[in-house]
Short mmCIF file of C-alpha atoms in Angstrom, two decimals:
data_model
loop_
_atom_site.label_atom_id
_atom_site.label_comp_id
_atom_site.label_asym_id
_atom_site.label_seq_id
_atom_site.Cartn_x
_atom_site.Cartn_y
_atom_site.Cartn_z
CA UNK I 1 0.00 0.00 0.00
CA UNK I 2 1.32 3.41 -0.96
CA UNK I 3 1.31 6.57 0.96
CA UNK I 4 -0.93 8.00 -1.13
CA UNK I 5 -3.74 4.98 -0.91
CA UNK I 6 -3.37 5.44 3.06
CA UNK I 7 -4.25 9.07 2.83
CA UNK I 8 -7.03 8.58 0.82
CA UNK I 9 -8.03 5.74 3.27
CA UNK I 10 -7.25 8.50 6.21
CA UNK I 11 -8.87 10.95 4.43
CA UNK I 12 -12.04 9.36 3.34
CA UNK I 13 -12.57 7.80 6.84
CA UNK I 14 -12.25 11.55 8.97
CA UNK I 15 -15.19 13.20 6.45
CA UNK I 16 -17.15 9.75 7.27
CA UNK I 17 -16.51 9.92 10.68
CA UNK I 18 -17.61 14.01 10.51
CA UNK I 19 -21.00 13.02 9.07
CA UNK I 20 -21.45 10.24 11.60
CA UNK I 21 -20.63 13.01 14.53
CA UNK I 22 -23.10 15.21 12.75
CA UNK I 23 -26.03 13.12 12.60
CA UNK I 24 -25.52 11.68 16.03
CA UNK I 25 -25.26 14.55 17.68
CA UNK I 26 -28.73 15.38 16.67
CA UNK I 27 -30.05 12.87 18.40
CA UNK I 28 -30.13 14.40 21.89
CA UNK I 29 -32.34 17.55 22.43
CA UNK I 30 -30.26 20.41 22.95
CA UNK I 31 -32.71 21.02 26.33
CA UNK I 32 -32.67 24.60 28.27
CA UNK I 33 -31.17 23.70 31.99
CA UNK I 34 -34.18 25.35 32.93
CA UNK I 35 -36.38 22.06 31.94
CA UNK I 36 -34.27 20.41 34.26
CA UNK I 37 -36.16 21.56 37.21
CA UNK I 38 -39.22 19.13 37.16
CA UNK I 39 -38.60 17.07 40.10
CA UNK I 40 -42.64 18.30 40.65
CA UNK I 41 -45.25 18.46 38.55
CA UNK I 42 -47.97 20.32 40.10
CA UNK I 43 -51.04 19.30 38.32
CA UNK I 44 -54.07 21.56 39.04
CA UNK I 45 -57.70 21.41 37.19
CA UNK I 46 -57.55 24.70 34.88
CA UNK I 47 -61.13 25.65 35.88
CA UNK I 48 -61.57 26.90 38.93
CA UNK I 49 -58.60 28.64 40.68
CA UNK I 50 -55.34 27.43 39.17
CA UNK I 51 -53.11 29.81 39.84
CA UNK I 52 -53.21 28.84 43.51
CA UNK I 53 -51.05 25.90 42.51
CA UNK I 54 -47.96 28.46 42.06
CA UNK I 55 -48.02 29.30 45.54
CA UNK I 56 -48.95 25.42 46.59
CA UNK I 57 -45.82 25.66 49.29
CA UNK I 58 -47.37 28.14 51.20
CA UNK I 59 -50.25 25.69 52.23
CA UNK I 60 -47.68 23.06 54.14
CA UNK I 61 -47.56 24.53 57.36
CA UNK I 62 -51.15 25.62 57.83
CA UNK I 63 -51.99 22.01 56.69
CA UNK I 64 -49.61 20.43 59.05
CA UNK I 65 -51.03 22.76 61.86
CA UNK I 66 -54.96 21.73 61.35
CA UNK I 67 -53.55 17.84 61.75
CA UNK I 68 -51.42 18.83 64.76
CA UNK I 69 -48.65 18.02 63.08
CA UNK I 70 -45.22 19.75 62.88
CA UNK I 71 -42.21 19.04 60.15
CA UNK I 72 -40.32 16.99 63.43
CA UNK I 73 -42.93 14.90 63.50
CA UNK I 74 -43.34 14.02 59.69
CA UNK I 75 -39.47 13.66 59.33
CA UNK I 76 -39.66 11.31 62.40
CA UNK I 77 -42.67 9.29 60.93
CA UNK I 78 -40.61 8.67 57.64
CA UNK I 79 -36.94 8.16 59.70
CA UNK I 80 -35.05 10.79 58.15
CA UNK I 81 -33.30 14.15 59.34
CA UNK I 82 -35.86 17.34 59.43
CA UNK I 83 -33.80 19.68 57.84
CA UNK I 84 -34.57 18.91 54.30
CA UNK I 85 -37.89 18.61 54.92
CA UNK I 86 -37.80 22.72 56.69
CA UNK I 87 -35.54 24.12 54.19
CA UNK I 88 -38.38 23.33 51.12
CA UNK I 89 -40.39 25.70 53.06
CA UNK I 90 -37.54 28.30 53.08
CA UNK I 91 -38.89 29.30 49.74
CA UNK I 92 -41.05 31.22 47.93
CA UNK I 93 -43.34 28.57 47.85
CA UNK I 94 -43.41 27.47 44.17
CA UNK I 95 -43.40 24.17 42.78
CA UNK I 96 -40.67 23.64 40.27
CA UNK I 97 -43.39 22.89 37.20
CA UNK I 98 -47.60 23.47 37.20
CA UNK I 99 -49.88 21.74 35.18
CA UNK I 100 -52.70 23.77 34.56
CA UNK I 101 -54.82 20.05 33.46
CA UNK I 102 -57.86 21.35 30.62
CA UNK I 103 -57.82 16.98 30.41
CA UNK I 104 -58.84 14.54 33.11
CA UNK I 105 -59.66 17.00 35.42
CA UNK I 106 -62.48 18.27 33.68
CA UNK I 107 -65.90 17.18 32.80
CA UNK I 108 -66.37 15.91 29.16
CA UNK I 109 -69.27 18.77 28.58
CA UNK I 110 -68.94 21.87 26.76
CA UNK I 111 -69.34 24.10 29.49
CA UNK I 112 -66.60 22.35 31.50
CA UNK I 113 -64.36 22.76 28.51
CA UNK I 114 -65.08 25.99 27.59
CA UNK I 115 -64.13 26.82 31.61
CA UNK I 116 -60.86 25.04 31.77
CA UNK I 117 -59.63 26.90 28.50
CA UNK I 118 -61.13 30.50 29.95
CA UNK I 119 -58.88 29.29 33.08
CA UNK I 120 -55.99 27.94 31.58
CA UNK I 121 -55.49 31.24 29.40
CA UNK I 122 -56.15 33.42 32.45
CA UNK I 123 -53.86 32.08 34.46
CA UNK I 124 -51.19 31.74 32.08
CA UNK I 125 -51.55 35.22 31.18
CA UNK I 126 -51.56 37.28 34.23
CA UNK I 127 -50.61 35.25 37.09
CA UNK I 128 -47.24 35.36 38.51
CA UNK I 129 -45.76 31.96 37.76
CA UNK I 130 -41.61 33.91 38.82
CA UNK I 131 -39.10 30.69 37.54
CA UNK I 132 -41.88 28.10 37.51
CA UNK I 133 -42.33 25.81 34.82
CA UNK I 134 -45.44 26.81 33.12
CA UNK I 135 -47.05 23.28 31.40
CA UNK I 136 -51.01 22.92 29.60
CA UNK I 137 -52.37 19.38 29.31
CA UNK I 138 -55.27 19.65 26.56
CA UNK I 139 -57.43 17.18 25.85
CA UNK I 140 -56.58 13.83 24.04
CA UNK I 141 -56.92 12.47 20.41
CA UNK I 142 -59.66 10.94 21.37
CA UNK I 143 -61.99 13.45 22.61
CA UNK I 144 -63.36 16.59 20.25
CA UNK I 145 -62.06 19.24 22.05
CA UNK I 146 -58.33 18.80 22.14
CA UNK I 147 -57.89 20.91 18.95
CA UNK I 148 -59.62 23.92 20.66
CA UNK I 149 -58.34 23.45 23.43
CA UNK I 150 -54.78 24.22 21.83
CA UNK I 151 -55.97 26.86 19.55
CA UNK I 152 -58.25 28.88 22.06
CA UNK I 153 -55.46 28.42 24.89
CA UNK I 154 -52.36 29.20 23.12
CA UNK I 155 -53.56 32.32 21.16
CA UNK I 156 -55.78 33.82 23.96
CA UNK I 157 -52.28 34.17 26.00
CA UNK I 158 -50.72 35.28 23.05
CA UNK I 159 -52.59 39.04 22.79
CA UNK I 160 -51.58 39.32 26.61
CA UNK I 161 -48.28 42.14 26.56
CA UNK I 162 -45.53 39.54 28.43
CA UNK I 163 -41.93 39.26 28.10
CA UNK I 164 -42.00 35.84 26.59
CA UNK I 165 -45.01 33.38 25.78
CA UNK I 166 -46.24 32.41 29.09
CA UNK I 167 -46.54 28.62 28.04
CA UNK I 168 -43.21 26.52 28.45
CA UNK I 169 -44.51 23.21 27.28
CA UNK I 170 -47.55 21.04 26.10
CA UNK I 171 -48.30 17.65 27.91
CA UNK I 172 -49.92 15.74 25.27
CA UNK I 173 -51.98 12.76 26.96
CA UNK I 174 -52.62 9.28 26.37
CA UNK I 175 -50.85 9.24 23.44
CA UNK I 176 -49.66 5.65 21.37
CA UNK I 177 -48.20 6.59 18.08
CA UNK I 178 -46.36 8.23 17.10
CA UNK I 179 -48.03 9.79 14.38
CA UNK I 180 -49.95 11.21 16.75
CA UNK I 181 -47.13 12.93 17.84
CA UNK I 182 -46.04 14.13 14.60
CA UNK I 183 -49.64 15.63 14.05
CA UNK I 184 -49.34 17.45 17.43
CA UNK I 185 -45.77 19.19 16.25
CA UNK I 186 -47.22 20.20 13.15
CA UNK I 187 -50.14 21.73 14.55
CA UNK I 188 -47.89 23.61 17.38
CA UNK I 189 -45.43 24.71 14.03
CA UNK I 190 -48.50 26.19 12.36
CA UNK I 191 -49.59 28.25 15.41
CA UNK I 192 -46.06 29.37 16.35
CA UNK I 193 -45.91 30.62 13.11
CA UNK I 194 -49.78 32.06 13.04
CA UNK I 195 -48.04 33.78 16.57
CA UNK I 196 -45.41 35.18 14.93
CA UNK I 197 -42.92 32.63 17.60
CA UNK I 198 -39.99 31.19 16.73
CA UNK I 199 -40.03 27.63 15.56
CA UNK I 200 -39.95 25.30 18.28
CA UNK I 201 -40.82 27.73 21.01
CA UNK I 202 -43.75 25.56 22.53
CA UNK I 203 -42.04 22.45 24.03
CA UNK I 204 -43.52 19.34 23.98
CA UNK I 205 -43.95 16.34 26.65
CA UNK I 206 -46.17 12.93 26.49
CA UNK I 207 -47.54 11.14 28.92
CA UNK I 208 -46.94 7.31 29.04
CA UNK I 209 -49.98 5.11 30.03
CA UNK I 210 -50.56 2.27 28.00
CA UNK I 211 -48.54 -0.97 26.91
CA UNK I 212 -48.43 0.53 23.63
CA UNK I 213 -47.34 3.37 24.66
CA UNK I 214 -44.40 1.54 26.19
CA UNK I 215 -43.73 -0.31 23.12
CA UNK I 216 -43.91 2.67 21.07
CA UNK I 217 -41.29 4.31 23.13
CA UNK I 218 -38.20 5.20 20.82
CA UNK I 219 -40.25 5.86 17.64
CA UNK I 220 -42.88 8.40 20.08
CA UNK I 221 -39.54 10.75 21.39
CA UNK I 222 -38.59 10.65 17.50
CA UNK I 223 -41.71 12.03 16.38
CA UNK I 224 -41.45 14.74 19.46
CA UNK I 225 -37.89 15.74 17.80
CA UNK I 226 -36.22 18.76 19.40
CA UNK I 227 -39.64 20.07 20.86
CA UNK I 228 -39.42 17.08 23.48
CA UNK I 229 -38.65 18.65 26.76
CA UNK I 230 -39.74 15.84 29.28
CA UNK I 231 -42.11 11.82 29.35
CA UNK I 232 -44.09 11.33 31.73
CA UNK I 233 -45.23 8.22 33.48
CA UNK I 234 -48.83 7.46 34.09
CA UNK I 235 -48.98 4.19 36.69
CA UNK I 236 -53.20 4.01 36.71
CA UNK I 237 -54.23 3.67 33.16
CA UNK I 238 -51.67 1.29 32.52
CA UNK I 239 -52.74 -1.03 35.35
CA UNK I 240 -55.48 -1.00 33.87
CA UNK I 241 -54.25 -2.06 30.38
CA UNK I 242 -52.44 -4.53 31.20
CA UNK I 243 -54.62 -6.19 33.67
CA UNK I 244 -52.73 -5.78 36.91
CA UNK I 245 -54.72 -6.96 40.27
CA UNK I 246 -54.25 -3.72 41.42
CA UNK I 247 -52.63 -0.14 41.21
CA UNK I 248 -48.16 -1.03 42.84
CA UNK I 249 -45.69 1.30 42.39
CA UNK I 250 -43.35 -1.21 42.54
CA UNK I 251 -44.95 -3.83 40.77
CA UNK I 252 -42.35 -5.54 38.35
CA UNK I 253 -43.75 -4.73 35.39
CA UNK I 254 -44.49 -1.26 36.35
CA UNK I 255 -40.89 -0.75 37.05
CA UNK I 256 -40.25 -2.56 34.15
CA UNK I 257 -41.83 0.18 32.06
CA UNK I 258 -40.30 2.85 34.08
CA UNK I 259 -36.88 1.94 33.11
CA UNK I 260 -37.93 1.48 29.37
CA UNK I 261 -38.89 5.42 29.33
CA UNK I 262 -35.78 6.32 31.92
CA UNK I 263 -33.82 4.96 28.79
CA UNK I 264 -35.99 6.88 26.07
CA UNK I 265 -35.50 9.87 28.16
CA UNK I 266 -31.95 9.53 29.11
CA UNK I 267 -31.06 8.51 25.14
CA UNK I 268 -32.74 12.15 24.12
CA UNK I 269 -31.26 13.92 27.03
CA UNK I 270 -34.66 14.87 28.97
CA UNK I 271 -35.96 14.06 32.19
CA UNK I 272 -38.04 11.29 32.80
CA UNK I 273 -40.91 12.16 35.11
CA UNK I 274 -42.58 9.69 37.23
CA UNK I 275 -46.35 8.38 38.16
CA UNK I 276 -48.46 10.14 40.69
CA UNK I 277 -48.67 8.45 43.71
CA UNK I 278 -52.76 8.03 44.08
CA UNK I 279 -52.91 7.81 48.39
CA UNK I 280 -53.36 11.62 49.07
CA UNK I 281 -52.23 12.94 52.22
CA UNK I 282 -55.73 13.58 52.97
CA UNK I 283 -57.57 13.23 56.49
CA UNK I 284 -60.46 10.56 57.19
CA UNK I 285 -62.97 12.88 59.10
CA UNK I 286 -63.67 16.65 58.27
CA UNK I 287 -65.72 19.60 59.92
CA UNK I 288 -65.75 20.90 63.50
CA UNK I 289 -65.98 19.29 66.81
CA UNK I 290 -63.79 16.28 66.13
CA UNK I 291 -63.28 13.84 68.63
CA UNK I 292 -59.46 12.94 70.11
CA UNK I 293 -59.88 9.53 68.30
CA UNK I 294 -60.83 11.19 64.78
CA UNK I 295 -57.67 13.54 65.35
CA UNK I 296 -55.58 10.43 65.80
CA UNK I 297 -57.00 8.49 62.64
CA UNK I 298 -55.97 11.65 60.82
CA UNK I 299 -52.91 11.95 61.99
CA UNK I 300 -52.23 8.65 60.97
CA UNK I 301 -54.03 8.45 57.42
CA UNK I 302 -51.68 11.04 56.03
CA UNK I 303 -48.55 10.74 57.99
CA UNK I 304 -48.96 6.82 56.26
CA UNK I 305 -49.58 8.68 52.90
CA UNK I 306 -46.73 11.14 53.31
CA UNK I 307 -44.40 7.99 54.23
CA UNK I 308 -45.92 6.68 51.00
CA UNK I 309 -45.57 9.46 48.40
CA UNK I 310 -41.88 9.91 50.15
CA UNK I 311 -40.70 5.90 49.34
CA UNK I 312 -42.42 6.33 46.09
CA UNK I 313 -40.17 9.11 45.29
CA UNK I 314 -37.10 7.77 46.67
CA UNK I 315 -37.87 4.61 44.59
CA UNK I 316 -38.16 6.58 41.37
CA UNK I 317 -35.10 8.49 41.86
CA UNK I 318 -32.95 5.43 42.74
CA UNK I 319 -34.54 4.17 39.29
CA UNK I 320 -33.39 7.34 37.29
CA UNK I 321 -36.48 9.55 37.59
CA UNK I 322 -36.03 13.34 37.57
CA UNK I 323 -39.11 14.07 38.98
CA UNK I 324 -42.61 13.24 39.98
CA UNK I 325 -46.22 13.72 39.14
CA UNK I 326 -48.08 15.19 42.32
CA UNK I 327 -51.70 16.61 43.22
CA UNK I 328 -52.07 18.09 46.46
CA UNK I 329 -49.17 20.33 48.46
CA UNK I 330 -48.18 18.06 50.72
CA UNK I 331 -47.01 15.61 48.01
CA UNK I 332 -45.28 18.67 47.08
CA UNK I 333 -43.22 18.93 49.55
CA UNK I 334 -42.20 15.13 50.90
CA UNK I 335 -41.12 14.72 46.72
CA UNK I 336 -38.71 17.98 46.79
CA UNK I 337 -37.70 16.55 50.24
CA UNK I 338 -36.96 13.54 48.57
CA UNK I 339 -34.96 14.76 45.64
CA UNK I 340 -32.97 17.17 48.21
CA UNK I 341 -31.91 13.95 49.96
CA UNK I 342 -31.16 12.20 46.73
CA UNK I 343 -28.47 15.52 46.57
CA UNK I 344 -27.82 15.85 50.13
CA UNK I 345 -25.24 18.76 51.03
CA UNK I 346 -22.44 16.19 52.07
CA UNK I 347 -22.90 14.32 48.75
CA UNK I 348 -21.86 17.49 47.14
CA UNK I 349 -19.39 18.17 48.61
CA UNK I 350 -17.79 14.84 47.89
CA UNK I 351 -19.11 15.59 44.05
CA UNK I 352 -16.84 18.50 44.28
CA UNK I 353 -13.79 16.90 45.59
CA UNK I 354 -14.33 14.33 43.23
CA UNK I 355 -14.07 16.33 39.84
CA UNK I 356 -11.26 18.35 41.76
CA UNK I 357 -8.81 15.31 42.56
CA UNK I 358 -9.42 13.61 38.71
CA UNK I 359 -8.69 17.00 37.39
CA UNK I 360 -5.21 16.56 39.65
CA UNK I 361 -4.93 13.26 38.17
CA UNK I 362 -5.46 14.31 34.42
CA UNK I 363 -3.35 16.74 34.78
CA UNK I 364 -0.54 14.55 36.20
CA UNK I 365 -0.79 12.27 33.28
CA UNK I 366 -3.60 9.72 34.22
CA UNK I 367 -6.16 8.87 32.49
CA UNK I 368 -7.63 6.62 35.28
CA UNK I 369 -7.03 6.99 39.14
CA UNK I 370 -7.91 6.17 42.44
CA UNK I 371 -9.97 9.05 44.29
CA UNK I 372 -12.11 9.23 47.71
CA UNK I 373 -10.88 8.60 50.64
CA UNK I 374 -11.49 5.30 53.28
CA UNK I 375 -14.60 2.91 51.99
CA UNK I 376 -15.67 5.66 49.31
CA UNK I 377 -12.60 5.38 47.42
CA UNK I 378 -12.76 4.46 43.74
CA UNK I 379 -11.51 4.20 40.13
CA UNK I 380 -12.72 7.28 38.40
CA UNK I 381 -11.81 7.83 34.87
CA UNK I 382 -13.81 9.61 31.94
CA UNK I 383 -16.76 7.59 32.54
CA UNK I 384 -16.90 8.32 36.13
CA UNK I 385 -16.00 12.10 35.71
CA UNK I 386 -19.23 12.39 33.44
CA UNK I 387 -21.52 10.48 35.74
CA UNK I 388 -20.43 12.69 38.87
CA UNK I 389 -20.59 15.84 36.64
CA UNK I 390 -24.11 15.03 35.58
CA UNK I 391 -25.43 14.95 39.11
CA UNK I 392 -23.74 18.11 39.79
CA UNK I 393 -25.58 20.01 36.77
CA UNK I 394 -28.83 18.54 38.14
CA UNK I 395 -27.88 20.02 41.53
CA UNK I 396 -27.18 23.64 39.81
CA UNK I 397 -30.54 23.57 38.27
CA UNK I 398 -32.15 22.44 41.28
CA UNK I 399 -30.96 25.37 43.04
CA UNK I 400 -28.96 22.92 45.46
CA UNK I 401 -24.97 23.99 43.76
CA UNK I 402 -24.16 27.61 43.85
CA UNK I 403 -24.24 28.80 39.97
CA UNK I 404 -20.94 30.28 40.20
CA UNK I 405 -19.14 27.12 41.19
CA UNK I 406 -20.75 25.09 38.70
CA UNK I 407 -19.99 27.90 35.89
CA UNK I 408 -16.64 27.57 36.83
CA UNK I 409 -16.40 24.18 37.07
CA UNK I 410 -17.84 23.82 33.31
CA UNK I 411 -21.30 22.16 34.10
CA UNK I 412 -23.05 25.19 32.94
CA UNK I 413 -22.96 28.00 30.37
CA UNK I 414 -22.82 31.48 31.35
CA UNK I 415 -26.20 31.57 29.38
CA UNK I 416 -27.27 29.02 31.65
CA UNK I 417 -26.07 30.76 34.71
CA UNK I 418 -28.31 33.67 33.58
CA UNK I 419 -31.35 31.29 33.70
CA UNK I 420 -30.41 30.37 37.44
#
């Protein structure tokens, strides 16, 4: 072989291996950090009064109070330290994301429709949602009113004077092909462009619930393309499809289809969002005048259903979740508990000492080395470096890693920084 065959071999092989970088890289959705902070989806009927989900915090304590309960006692109940449980009330008292839901949540009627979109526009328009995500669930392809519910919805908040278009994403439910999908990008292309918005503005997340769903995984995110900002898991409906005895969060096969979507999600680059847990923290016996026994039942009902929605969400993160699908404040706040403990501050601060001693080691020469100290001490190499790194980012847009640091330490963008 001559020098000159070689370099054509060399050559021809690099603008291969340029187009093969090219396409691949399209693959993953080039996601705002900002869509990283979904560990709770507040989901809130858009008739009514939705925008008191923004503020859903705020209830905890007066809750706790009318069960004679205090966060000591809930953090004792589930075995943990209070202090994560007290510092998600240090807030402002915003969920991360709010589902104003124009879907299940509302009566198949006209009226009821009609309501939820009045609602959903209102509330997207002029409430003050401050770094919340702001997410509309229409109705599905199977009832009549999911086209209006779009079209009404998304150009009633767009004659409102606002910085930006009030609506981050759609959640597009019970969906199971993913033509479907396709059909719902188009239409959102058509009114972005009817808006005068830039292509790709509205985001767009699905929500899991049926065996077909789950089969249809890969080929549904493709259809989403780079609109996909988030899937979501829906544990009830697809019980019910697949004839399960009964409604288990960590039944086999439900955690069986959990890790299928943790790996659509994770091959795209979104977060995978987990199932509601369906035992609201919600007392027994209401109204005046209850009796010492009564108080004690409800005591008991939800610190049980706290302890519930807690393992749930400890059992989705350990799976890969980045979030969770909640309905009532106090769900809330055990699930942000629960991611804050999943990032605790002393887990951090190993993070950090991590990425510091590779960087040593790189620079010394190594590509692989032995860092931690005691029983945590490991082999970290590139692999290891990118796994620690990830957690970290998730931490920065979590509001748990101070944005400077992470800037610094090349996690996030100085655009990104902005956004925090």
């Amino acid at each position: 072989m001559t020098e000159n065959t070689l370099a054509a071999i060399t050559a021809d092989a690099r603008r291969a291996r340029a187009a093969l970088l090219a396409g691949h890289t399209g693959e993953r959705r080039d996601l705002p950090l900002r869509y990283w902070r979904q560990q709770v989806h507040f989901t809130t009927p858009a008739s009514g009064t939705p925008a008191k989900a923004l503020t859903a915090l705020r209830a905890v304590p007066r809750l706790l109070e009318r069960l004679d309960l205090s966060v000591e006692a809930v953090a004792e109940h589930l075995g943990v330290e209070p202090a994560p449980l007290a510092s998600v009330l240090d807030g402002d008292g915003r969920p991360p994301a709010v589902l104003l839901d124009a879907e299940d949540a509302v009566a198949d009627t006209a009226e009821a429709a009609r309501q939820a979109r009045s609602g959903a526009a209102a509330c997207f328009a002029d409430a003050d949602w401050g770094h919340t995500l702001r997410l509309f669930r229409p109705a599905g392809l199977a009832l009549d009113g999911c086209i209006d519910d779009l079209t009404h919805v998304l150009t009633a908040v767009a004659t409102h004077p606002t910085a930006a278009f009030p609506i981050d994403a759609i959640m597009w439910p019970k969906v199971e092909h993913a033509d479907e999908i396709a059909w719902v990008s188009g239409l959102l292309a058509r009114l972005e462009d009817h808006l005068g918005l830039a292509s790709g503005s509205i985001r767009l997340q699905f929500l899991v619930e049926s065996a077909r769903a789950v089969q249809c995984l890969p080929e549904l995110a493709e259809a989403a393309g780079t609109r996909l900002s988030g899937i979501v898991w829906g544990i009830a409906d697809y019980s019910a499809d697949i004839g399960l005895p009964q409604i288990r969060n960590d039944h086999p096969a439900c955690d069986w289809a959990r890790c299928a979507l943790i790996n659509t999600a994770g091959a795209c680059g979104v977060p995978a969002i987990d199932s509601m847990t369906l035992n609201y923290p919600t007392p027994l016996h209401r109204g005046q005048g209850l009796s010492a026994d009564q108080r004690a039942q409800n005591r008991a009902k939800v610190l049980a259903a706290l302890a519930q929605v807690y393992q749930d969400a400890r059992h989705g993160i350990d799976l890969g979740m980045s979030g969770k699908w909640v309905g009532h404040p106090l769900q809330a706040w055990l699930v942000l508990a629960a991611y804050r403990t999943a990032l605790a501050p002393e887990q951090l601060d190993r993070d950090l000492a991590d990425i510091e001693a590779y960087r040593r080691a790189v620079a010394g020469g190594s590509g692989a080395a032995i860092i931690g100290e005691g029983m945590n001490a490991y082999m970290a190499d590139r692999a290891s470096d990118r796994h620690v790194r990830a957690r970290l980012r998730r931490a920065a847009a979590w509001g748990l890693l101070d944005p400077a640091r992470a800037l610094a330490l090349g996690l996030i963008t100085p655009q990104e920084r902005a956004q925090l």
